[in-house]
């Protein structure tokens, strides 16, 4: 199994960039598909992007396509979410999740392990 922790959240102006990181502390990260989700106050949890075990296959939600890029470095036990051209509607708590020995998924109930979340706030 994996143990996940997100980092890199913060406050940024609209149009700016942030890079979120999700680190696994167990050293088994390479066997897991990983997804990023976000949840704003009063809103449902929303899929953002996902990546398969090797990094060869990625998928992003329509709301972030062309702005966010997911990548992974299995040697470093990390998955990153590069967020560019940020908008106020991107404001949310961002969560990293892992799914063992399976293809990437786009719904939260497909994932088994979750980090604690990191806050992203985009001001206008």
mmCIF file of C-alpha atoms in Angstrom:
data_model
loop_
_atom_site.group_PDB
_atom_site.id
_atom_site.type_symbol
_atom_site.label_atom_id
_atom_site.label_comp_id
_atom_site.label_asym_id
_atom_site.label_seq_id
_atom_site.Cartn_x
_atom_site.Cartn_y
_atom_site.Cartn_z
ATOM 1 C CA UNK A 1 0.000 0.000 0.000
ATOM 2 C CA UNK A 2 0.948 3.637 -0.258
ATOM 3 C CA UNK A 3 0.936 6.571 2.139
ATOM 4 C CA UNK A 4 0.348 9.869 0.381
ATOM 5 C CA UNK A 5 1.022 13.465 1.319
ATOM 6 C CA UNK A 6 0.294 16.552 -0.787
ATOM 7 C CA UNK A 7 2.250 19.777 -0.745
ATOM 8 C CA UNK A 8 2.658 22.960 -2.759
ATOM 9 C CA UNK A 9 -0.673 24.673 -2.232
ATOM 10 C CA UNK A 10 -0.951 28.350 -1.505
ATOM 11 C CA UNK A 11 -2.326 31.704 -2.567
ATOM 12 C CA UNK A 12 -1.798 32.933 -6.112
ATOM 13 C CA UNK A 13 -3.184 35.664 -8.343
ATOM 14 C CA UNK A 14 -5.357 34.774 -11.312
ATOM 15 C CA UNK A 15 -3.155 33.914 -14.266
ATOM 16 C CA UNK A 16 -0.383 32.640 -12.041
ATOM 17 C CA UNK A 17 0.988 29.153 -11.495
ATOM 18 C CA UNK A 18 1.416 26.595 -8.753
ATOM 19 C CA UNK A 19 2.972 23.152 -8.718
ATOM 20 C CA UNK A 20 1.453 20.564 -6.403
ATOM 21 C CA UNK A 21 3.324 17.449 -5.348
ATOM 22 C CA UNK A 22 2.094 14.125 -4.026
ATOM 23 C CA UNK A 23 4.702 11.976 -2.327
ATOM 24 C CA UNK A 24 4.496 8.319 -1.359
ATOM 25 C CA UNK A 25 6.507 7.357 1.699
ATOM 26 C CA UNK A 26 6.412 3.569 1.154
ATOM 27 C CA UNK A 27 8.451 3.159 -2.025
ATOM 28 C CA UNK A 28 5.724 1.206 -3.857
ATOM 29 C CA UNK A 29 4.386 4.135 -5.864
ATOM 30 C CA UNK A 30 5.271 2.660 -9.259
ATOM 31 C CA UNK A 31 2.476 0.065 -8.991
ATOM 32 C CA UNK A 32 -0.314 2.643 -8.622
ATOM 33 C CA UNK A 33 -2.376 4.817 -10.875
ATOM 34 C CA UNK A 34 -2.712 8.275 -9.326
ATOM 35 C CA UNK A 35 -5.405 10.902 -9.576
ATOM 36 C CA UNK A 36 -5.845 14.487 -8.455
ATOM 37 C CA UNK A 37 -9.244 15.647 -7.214
ATOM 38 C CA UNK A 38 -10.434 18.928 -5.790
ATOM 39 C CA UNK A 39 -13.279 20.087 -3.596
ATOM 40 C CA UNK A 40 -14.452 23.621 -2.976
ATOM 41 C CA UNK A 41 -16.651 24.553 0.011
ATOM 42 C CA UNK A 42 -20.243 23.550 -0.664
ATOM 43 C CA UNK A 43 -19.284 21.715 -3.854
ATOM 44 C CA UNK A 44 -18.922 18.061 -4.798
ATOM 45 C CA UNK A 45 -15.492 16.517 -5.140
ATOM 46 C CA UNK A 46 -14.324 16.973 -8.724
ATOM 47 C CA UNK A 47 -11.909 15.001 -10.857
ATOM 48 C CA UNK A 48 -8.920 16.998 -12.083
ATOM 49 C CA UNK A 49 -6.363 14.695 -13.714
ATOM 50 C CA UNK A 50 -4.970 11.164 -13.520
ATOM 51 C CA UNK A 51 -1.904 9.220 -14.603
ATOM 52 C CA UNK A 52 -1.156 5.528 -14.979
ATOM 53 C CA UNK A 53 1.645 3.665 -13.227
ATOM 54 C CA UNK A 54 4.327 4.449 -15.797
ATOM 55 C CA UNK A 55 3.278 7.979 -16.737
ATOM 56 C CA UNK A 56 2.632 6.963 -20.340
ATOM 57 C CA UNK A 57 -1.126 7.508 -20.059
ATOM 58 C CA UNK A 58 -2.711 10.678 -18.688
ATOM 59 C CA UNK A 59 -6.165 12.203 -18.653
ATOM 60 C CA UNK A 60 -7.424 15.612 -17.575
ATOM 61 C CA UNK A 61 -10.849 17.079 -16.953
ATOM 62 C CA UNK A 62 -12.204 19.467 -19.563
ATOM 63 C CA UNK A 63 -12.126 22.301 -17.048
ATOM 64 C CA UNK A 64 -8.332 22.125 -16.755
ATOM 65 C CA UNK A 65 -7.189 20.816 -20.151
ATOM 66 C CA UNK A 66 -4.479 22.990 -21.617
ATOM 67 C CA UNK A 67 -3.748 24.569 -18.231
ATOM 68 C CA UNK A 68 -2.885 21.704 -15.868
ATOM 69 C CA UNK A 69 -0.350 18.958 -16.508
ATOM 70 C CA UNK A 70 0.049 15.785 -14.458
ATOM 71 C CA UNK A 71 3.351 13.931 -14.384
ATOM 72 C CA UNK A 72 5.187 11.434 -12.237
ATOM 73 C CA UNK A 73 8.698 10.536 -11.234
ATOM 74 C CA UNK A 74 8.617 7.028 -9.838
ATOM 75 C CA UNK A 75 12.274 7.192 -8.871
ATOM 76 C CA UNK A 76 11.355 10.075 -6.552
ATOM 77 C CA UNK A 77 8.034 8.535 -5.449
ATOM 78 C CA UNK A 78 6.175 11.650 -6.558
ATOM 79 C CA UNK A 79 3.317 12.735 -8.784
ATOM 80 C CA UNK A 80 3.050 16.406 -9.669
ATOM 81 C CA UNK A 81 0.286 18.673 -10.888
ATOM 82 C CA UNK A 82 1.570 21.751 -12.685
ATOM 83 C CA UNK A 83 -1.189 24.358 -12.691
ATOM 84 C CA UNK A 84 -0.846 27.300 -15.056
ATOM 85 C CA UNK A 85 -3.195 30.133 -15.998
ATOM 86 C CA UNK A 86 -5.027 29.698 -12.728
ATOM 87 C CA UNK A 87 -8.554 31.022 -12.372
ATOM 88 C CA UNK A 88 -10.565 31.888 -9.254
ATOM 89 C CA UNK A 89 -12.790 28.874 -9.943
ATOM 90 C CA UNK A 90 -9.748 26.645 -9.418
ATOM 91 C CA UNK A 91 -9.857 27.521 -5.715
ATOM 92 C CA UNK A 92 -10.311 24.297 -3.740
ATOM 93 C CA UNK A 93 -8.642 21.738 -1.544
ATOM 94 C CA UNK A 94 -6.670 19.457 -3.841
ATOM 95 C CA UNK A 95 -6.322 15.773 -2.995
ATOM 96 C CA UNK A 96 -3.987 13.123 -4.323
ATOM 97 C CA UNK A 97 -5.322 9.560 -4.555
ATOM 98 C CA UNK A 98 -3.881 6.196 -5.590
ATOM 99 C CA UNK A 99 -5.374 3.063 -7.132
ATOM 100 C CA UNK A 100 -3.328 -0.119 -6.925
ATOM 101 C CA UNK A 101 -2.658 -2.329 -9.941
ATOM 102 C CA UNK A 102 -5.404 -0.757 -12.016
ATOM 103 C CA UNK A 103 -5.908 1.705 -14.830
ATOM 104 C CA UNK A 104 -6.416 5.366 -14.066
ATOM 105 C CA UNK A 105 -9.914 6.338 -13.018
ATOM 106 C CA UNK A 106 -11.936 9.531 -13.094
ATOM 107 C CA UNK A 107 -14.228 9.073 -10.081
ATOM 108 C CA UNK A 108 -13.239 9.247 -6.435
ATOM 109 C CA UNK A 109 -14.749 5.875 -5.495
ATOM 110 C CA UNK A 110 -12.283 4.135 -7.808
ATOM 111 C CA UNK A 111 -9.354 5.139 -5.592
ATOM 112 C CA UNK A 112 -8.213 3.384 -2.443
ATOM 113 C CA UNK A 113 -5.696 5.699 -0.796
ATOM 114 C CA UNK A 114 -5.892 9.423 -0.204
ATOM 115 C CA UNK A 115 -3.688 12.204 1.035
ATOM 116 C CA UNK A 116 -4.814 14.880 3.463
ATOM 117 C CA UNK A 117 -5.240 17.613 0.862
ATOM 118 C CA UNK A 118 -3.599 20.958 0.192
ATOM 119 C CA UNK A 119 -5.380 24.290 -0.165
ATOM 120 C CA UNK A 120 -5.159 26.249 -3.408
ATOM 121 C CA UNK A 121 -6.595 29.762 -3.408
ATOM 122 C CA UNK A 122 -6.697 31.879 -6.559
ATOM 123 C CA UNK A 123 -7.539 35.542 -6.128
ATOM 124 C CA UNK A 124 -8.916 37.822 -8.811
#
